[in-house]
PDB file of C-alpha atoms in Angstrom:
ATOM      1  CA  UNK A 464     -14.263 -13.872 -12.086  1.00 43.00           C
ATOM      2  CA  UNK A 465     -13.839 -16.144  -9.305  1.00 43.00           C
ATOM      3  CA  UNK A 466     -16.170 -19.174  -8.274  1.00 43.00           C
ATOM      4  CA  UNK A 467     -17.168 -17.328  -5.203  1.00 61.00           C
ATOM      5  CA  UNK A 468     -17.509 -14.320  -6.904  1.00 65.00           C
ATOM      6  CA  UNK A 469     -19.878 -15.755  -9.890  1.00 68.00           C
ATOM      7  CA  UNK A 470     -21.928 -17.767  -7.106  1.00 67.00           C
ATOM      8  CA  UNK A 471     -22.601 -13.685  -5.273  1.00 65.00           C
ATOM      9  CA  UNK A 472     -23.756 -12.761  -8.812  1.00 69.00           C
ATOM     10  CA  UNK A 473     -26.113 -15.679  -9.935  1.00 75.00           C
ATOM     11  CA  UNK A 474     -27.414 -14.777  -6.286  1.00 79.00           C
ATOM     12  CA  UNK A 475     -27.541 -11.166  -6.440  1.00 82.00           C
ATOM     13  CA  UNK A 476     -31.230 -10.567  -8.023  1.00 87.00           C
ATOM     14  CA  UNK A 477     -33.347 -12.366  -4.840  1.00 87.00           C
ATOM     15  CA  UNK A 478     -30.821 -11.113  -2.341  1.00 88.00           C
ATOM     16  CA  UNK A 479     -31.427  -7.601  -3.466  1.00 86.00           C
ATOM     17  CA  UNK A 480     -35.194  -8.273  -3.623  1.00 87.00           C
ATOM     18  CA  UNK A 481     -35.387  -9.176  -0.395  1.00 88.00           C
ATOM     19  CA  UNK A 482     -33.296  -6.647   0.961  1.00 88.00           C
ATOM     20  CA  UNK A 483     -35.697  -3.859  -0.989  1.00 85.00           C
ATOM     21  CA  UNK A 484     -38.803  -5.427   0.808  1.00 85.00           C
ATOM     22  CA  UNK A 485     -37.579  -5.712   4.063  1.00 85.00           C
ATOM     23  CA  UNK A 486     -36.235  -2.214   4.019  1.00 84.00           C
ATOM     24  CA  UNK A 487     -38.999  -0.495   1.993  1.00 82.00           C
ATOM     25  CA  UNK A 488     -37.126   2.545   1.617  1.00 83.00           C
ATOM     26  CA  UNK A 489     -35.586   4.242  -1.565  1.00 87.00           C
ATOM     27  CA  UNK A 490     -31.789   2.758  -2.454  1.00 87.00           C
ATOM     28  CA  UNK A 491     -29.517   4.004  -5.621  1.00 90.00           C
ATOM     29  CA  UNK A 492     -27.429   0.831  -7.301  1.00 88.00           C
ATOM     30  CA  UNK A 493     -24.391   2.488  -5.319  1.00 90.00           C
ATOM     31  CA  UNK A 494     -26.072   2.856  -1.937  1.00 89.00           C
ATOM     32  CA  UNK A 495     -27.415  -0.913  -2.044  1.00 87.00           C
ATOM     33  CA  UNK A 496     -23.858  -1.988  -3.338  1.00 89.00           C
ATOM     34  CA  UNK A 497     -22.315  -0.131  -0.162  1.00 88.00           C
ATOM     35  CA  UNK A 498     -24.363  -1.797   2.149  1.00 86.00           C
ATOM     36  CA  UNK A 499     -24.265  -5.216   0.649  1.00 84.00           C
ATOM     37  CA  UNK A 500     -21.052  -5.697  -0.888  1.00 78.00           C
ATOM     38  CA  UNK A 501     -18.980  -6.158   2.298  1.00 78.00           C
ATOM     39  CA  UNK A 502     -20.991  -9.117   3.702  1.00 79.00           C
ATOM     40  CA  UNK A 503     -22.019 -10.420   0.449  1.00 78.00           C
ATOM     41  CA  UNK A 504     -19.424 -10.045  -1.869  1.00 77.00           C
ATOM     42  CA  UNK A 505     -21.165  -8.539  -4.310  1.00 80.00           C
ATOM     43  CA  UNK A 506     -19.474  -6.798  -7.280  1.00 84.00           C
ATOM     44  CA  UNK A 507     -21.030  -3.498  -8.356  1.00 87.00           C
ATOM     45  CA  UNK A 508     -21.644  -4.504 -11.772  1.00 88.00           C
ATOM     46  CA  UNK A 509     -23.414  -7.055 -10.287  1.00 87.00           C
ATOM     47  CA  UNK A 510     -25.624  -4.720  -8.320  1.00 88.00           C
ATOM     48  CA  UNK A 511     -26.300  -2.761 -10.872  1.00 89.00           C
ATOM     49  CA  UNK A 512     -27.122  -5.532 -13.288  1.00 90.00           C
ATOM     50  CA  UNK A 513     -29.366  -7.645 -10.708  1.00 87.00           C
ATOM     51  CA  UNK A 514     -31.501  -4.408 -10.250  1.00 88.00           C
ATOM     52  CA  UNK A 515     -31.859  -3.407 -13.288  1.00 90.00           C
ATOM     53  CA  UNK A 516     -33.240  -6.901 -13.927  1.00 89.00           C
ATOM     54  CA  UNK A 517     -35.509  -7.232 -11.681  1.00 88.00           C
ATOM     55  CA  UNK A 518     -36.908  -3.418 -12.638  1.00 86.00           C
ATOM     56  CA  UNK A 519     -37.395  -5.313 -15.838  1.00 89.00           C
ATOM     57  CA  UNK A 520     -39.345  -8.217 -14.694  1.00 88.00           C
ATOM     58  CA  UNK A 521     -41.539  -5.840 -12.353  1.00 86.00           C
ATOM     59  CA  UNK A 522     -40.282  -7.197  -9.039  1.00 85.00           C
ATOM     60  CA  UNK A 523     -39.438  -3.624  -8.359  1.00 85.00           C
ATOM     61  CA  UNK A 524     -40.289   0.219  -8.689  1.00 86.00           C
ATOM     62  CA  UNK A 525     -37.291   2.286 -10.787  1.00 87.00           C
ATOM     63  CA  UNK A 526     -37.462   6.322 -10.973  1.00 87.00           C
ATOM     64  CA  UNK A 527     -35.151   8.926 -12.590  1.00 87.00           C
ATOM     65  CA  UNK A 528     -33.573  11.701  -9.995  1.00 82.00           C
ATOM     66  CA  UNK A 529     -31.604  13.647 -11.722  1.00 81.00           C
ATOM     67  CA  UNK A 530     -28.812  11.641 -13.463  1.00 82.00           C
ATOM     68  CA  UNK A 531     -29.330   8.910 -10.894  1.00 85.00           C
ATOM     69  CA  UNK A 532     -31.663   5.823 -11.001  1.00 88.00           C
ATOM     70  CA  UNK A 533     -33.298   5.210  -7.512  1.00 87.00           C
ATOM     71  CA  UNK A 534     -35.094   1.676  -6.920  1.00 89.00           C
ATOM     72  CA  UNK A 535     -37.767   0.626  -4.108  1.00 87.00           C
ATOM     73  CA  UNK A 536     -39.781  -2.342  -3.268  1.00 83.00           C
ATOM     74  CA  UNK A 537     -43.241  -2.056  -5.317  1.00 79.00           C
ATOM     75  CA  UNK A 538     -45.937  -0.656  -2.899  1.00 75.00           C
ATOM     76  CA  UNK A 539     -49.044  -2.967  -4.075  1.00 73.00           C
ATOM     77  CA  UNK A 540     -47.406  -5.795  -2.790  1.00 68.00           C
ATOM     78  CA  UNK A 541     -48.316  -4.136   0.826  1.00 62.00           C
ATOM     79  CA  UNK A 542     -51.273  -5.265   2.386  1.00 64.00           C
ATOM     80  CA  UNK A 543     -54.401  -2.370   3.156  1.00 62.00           C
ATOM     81  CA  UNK A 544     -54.313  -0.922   6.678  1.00 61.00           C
ATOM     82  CA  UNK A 545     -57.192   1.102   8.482  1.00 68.00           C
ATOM     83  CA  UNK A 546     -57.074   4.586   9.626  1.00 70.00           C
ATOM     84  CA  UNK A 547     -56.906   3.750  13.141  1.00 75.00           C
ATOM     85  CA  UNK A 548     -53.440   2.083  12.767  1.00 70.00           C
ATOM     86  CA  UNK A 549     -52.032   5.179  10.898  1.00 70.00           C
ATOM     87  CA  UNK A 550     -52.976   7.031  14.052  1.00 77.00           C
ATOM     88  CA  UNK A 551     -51.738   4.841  16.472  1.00 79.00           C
ATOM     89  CA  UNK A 552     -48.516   4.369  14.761  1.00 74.00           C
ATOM     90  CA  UNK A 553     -48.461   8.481  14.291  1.00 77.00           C
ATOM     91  CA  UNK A 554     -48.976   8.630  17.809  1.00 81.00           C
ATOM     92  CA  UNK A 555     -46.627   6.652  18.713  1.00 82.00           C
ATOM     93  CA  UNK A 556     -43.610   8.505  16.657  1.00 81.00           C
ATOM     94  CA  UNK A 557     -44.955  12.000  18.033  1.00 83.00           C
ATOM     95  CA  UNK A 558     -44.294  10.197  21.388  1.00 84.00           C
ATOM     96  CA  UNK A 559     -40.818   9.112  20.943  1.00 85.00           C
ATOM     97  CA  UNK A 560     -40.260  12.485  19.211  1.00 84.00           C
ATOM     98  CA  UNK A 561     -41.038  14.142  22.377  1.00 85.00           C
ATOM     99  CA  UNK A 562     -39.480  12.092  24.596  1.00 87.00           C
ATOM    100  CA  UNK A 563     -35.929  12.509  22.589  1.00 87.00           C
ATOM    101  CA  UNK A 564     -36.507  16.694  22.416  1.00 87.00           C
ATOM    102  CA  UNK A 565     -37.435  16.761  26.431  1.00 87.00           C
ATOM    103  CA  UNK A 566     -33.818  14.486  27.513  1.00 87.00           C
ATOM    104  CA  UNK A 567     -32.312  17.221  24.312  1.00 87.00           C
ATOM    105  CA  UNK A 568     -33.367  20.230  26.256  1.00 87.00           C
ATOM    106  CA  UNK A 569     -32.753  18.665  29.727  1.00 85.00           C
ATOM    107  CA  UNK A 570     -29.203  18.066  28.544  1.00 84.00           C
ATOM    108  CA  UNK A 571     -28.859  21.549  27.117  1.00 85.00           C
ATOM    109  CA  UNK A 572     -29.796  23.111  30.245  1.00 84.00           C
ATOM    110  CA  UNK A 573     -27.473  21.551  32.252  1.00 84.00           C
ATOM    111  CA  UNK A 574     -25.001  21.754  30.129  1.00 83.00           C
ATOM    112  CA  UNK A 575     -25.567  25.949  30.437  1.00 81.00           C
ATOM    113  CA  UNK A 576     -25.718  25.746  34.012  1.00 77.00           C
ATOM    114  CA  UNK A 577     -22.420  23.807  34.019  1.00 74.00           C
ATOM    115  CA  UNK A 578     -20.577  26.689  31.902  1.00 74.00           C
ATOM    116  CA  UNK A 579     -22.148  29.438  34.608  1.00 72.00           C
ATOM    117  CA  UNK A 580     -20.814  27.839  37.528  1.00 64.00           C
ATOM    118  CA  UNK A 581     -17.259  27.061  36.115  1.00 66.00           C
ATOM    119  CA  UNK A 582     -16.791  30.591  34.548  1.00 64.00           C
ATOM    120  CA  UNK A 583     -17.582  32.119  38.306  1.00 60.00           C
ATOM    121  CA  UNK A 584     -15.534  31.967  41.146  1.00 51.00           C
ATOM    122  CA  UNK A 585     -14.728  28.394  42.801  1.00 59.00           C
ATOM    123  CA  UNK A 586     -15.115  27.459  46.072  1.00 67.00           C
ATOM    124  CA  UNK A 587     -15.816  23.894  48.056  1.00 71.00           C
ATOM    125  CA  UNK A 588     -18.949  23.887  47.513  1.00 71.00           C
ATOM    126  CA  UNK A 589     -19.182  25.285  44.489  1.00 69.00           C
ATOM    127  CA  UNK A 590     -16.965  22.626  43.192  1.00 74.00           C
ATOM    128  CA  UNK A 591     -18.991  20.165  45.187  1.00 77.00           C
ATOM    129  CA  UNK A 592     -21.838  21.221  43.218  1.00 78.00           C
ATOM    130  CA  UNK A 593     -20.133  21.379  39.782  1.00 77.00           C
ATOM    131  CA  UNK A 594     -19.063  17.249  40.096  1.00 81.00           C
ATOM    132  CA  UNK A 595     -23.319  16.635  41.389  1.00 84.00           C
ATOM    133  CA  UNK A 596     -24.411  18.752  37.832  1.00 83.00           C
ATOM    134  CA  UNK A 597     -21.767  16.876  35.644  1.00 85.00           C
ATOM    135  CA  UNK A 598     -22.833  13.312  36.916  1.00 85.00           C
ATOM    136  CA  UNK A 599     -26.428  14.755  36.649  1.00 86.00           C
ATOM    137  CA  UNK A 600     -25.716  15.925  33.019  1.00 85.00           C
ATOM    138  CA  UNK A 601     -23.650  12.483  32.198  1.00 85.00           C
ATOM    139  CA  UNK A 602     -26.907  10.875  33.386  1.00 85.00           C
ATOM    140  CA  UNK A 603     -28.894  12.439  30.948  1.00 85.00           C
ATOM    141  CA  UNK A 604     -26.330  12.094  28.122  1.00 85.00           C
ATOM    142  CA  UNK A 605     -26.374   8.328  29.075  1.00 83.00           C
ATOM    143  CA  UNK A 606     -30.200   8.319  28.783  1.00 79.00           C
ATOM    144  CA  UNK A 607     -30.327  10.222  25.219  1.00 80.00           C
ATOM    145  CA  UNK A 608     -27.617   7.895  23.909  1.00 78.00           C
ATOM    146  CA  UNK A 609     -30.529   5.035  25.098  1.00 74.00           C
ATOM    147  CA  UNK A 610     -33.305   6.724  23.316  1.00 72.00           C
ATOM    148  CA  UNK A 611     -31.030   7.076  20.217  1.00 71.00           C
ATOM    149  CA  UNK A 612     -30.168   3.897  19.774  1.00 70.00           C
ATOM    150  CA  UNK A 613     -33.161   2.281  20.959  1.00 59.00           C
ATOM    151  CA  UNK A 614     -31.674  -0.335  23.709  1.00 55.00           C
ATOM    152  CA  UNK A 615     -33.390   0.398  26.489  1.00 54.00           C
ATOM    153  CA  UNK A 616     -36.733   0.978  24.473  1.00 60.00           C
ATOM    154  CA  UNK A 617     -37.522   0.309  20.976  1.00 63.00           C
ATOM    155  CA  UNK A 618     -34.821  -1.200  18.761  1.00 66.00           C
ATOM    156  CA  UNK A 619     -33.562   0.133  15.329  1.00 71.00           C
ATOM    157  CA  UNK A 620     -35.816  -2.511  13.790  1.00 76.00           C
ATOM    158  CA  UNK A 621     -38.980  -1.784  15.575  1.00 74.00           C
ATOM    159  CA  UNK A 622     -38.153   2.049  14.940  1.00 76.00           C
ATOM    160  CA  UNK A 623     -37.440   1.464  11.322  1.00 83.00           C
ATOM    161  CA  UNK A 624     -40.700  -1.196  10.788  1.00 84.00           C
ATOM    162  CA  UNK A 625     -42.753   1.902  12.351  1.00 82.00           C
ATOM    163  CA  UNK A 626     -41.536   4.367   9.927  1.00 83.00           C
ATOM    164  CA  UNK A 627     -41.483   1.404   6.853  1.00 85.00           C
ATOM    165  CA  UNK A 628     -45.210   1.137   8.772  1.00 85.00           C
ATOM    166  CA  UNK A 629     -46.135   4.949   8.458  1.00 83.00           C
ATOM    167  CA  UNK A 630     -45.181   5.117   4.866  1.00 86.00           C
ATOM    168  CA  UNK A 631     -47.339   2.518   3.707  1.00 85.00           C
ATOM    169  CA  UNK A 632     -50.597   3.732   5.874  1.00 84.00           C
ATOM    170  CA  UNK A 633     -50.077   7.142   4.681  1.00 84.00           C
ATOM    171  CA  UNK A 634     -50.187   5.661   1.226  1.00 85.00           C
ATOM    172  CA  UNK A 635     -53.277   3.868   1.318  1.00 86.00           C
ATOM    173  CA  UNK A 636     -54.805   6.865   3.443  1.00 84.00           C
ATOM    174  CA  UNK A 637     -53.584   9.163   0.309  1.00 85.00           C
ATOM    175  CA  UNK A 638     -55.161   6.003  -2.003  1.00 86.00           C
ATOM    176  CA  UNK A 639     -58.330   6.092  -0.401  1.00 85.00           C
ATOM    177  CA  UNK A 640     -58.975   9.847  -0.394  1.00 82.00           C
ATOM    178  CA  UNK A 641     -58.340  10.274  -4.143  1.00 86.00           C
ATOM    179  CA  UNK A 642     -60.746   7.294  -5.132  1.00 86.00           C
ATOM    180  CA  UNK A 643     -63.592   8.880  -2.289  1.00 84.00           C
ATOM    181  CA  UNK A 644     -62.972  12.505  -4.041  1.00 86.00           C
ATOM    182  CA  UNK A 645     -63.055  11.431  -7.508  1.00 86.00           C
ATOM    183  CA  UNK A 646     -66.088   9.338  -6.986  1.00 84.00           C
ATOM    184  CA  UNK A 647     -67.946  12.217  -5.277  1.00 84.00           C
ATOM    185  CA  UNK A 648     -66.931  14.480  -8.030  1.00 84.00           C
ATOM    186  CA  UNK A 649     -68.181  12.527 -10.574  1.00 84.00           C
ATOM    187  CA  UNK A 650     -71.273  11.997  -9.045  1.00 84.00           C
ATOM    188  CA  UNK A 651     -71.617  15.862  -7.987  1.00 83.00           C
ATOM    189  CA  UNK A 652     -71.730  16.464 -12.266  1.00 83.00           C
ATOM    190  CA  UNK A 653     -75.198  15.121 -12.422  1.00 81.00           C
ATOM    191  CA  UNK A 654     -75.958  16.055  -9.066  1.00 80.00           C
ATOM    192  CA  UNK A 655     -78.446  18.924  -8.334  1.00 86.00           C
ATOM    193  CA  UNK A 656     -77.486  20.538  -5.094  1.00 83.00           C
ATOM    194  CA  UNK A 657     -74.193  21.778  -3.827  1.00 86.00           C
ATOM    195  CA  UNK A 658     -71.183  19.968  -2.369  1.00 82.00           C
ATOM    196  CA  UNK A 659     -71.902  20.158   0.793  1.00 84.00           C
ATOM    197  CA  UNK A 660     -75.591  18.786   0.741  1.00 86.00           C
ATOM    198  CA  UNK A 661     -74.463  15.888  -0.685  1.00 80.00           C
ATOM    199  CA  UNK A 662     -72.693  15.289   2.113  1.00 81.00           C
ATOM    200  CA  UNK A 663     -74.981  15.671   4.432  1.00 85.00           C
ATOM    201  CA  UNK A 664     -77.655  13.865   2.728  1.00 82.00           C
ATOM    202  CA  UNK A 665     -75.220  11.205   2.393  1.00 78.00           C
ATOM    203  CA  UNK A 666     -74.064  11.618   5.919  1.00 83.00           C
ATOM    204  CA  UNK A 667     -69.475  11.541   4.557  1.00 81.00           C
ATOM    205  CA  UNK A 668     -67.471  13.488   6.897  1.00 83.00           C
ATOM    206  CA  UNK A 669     -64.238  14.459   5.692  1.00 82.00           C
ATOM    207  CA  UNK A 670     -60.712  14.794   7.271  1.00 79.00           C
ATOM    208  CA  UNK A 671     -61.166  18.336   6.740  1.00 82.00           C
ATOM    209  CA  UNK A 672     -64.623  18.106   9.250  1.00 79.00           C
ATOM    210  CA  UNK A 673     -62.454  16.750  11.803  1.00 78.00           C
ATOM    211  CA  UNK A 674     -59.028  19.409  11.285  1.00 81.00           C
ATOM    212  CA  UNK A 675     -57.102  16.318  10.130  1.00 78.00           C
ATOM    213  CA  UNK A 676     -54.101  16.856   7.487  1.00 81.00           C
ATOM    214  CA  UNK A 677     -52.960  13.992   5.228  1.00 74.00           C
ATOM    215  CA  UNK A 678     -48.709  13.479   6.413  1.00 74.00           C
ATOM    216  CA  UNK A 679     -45.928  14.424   4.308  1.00 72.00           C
ATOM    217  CA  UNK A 680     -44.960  11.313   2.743  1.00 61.00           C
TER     218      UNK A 680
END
């Protein structure tokens, strides 16, 4: 092994931490060796090794998939978010979600009215009117290819710390609504009335109250 080489190893266990945390997403040894190896020089025996390691030492999270180990940044070391930034940052996603499917359909429509116009007949105008709809439709093509890669609005790294964002609220929200249900039911054993008057007596609302559904996580 070269010096270089052996320096990328001894390295290897708080580059890949780091790398786990600030992408707080789910990586096998292969996928973080592909992403990594290139600028880093890492050997994937190394990878493999460093992560393994640091599963060990409880740094990070390691689960079974199949054949295939998968690791992620451990989720307690997150700090606790309200409600009311889950929403926002829900909102915010259903936003951007929209905004990409309107440009989509925009672009799919012109696109159809292109194909009418050059499968009829052409004349002057009509050809006139077939170069206005393609720079029309290469406007909107330009504009999706924007949205997609976030440079006229929000980067990839403000995209990807909303979603890193969403994960973790929708795990405390998930957190918080098991501890609330199991602490209701174990009062509700000694309890004398139904369910429901305990909550009203108590004055808890639930999500269900207001029609809202925990996320997918």
């Amino acid at each position: 092994m070269s010096k270089s080489r052996a320096e990328a190893a001894a390295g290897a266990p708080g580059l890949l931490l780091k790398y786990l945390q600030e992408q707080n997403r789910p990586y096998s040894a292969q996928d973080v060796f592909g992403n990594l190896q290139k600028e880093h020089g890492l050997g994937k025996a190394a990878v493999v090794k460093a992560l393994e390691h640091l599963a060990q030492q409880g740094k990070i999270k390691e689960k079974m998939y199949g054949k295939q180990k998968i690791y992620f940044a451990d989720q307690n070391q997150f700090e606790m978010v309200s409600d009311s930034d889950l929403h926002s940052l829900d909102a915010k996603i259903v936003a951007l979600t929209a905004k990409v499917q309107s440009l989509q359909q925009s672009c799919r429509h012109m696109e159809a009215e292109l194909k009418e116009l050059t499968s009829a007949l052409t004349t002057p105008e009509m050809q006139k009117e077939i170069q206005e709809l393609k720079k029309e439709c290469a406007g909107y093509l330009e504009r999706l290819k924007n949205i997609k890669a976030a440079t006229n609005h929000v980067t990839p790294e403000e995209k990807e710390q909303v979603y890193r964002e969403r994960q973790k609220y929708c795990k405390e929200w998930r957190k918080r609504k098991r501890m609330a249900t199991e602490l209701s039911d174990a009062i509700l054993e000694g309890y004398p009335k139904s369910k429901k008057q305990f909550f009203e007596e108590v004055g808890i609302e639930t999500d269900e109250d207001y029609k809202v559904t925990l996320p997918d996580p």
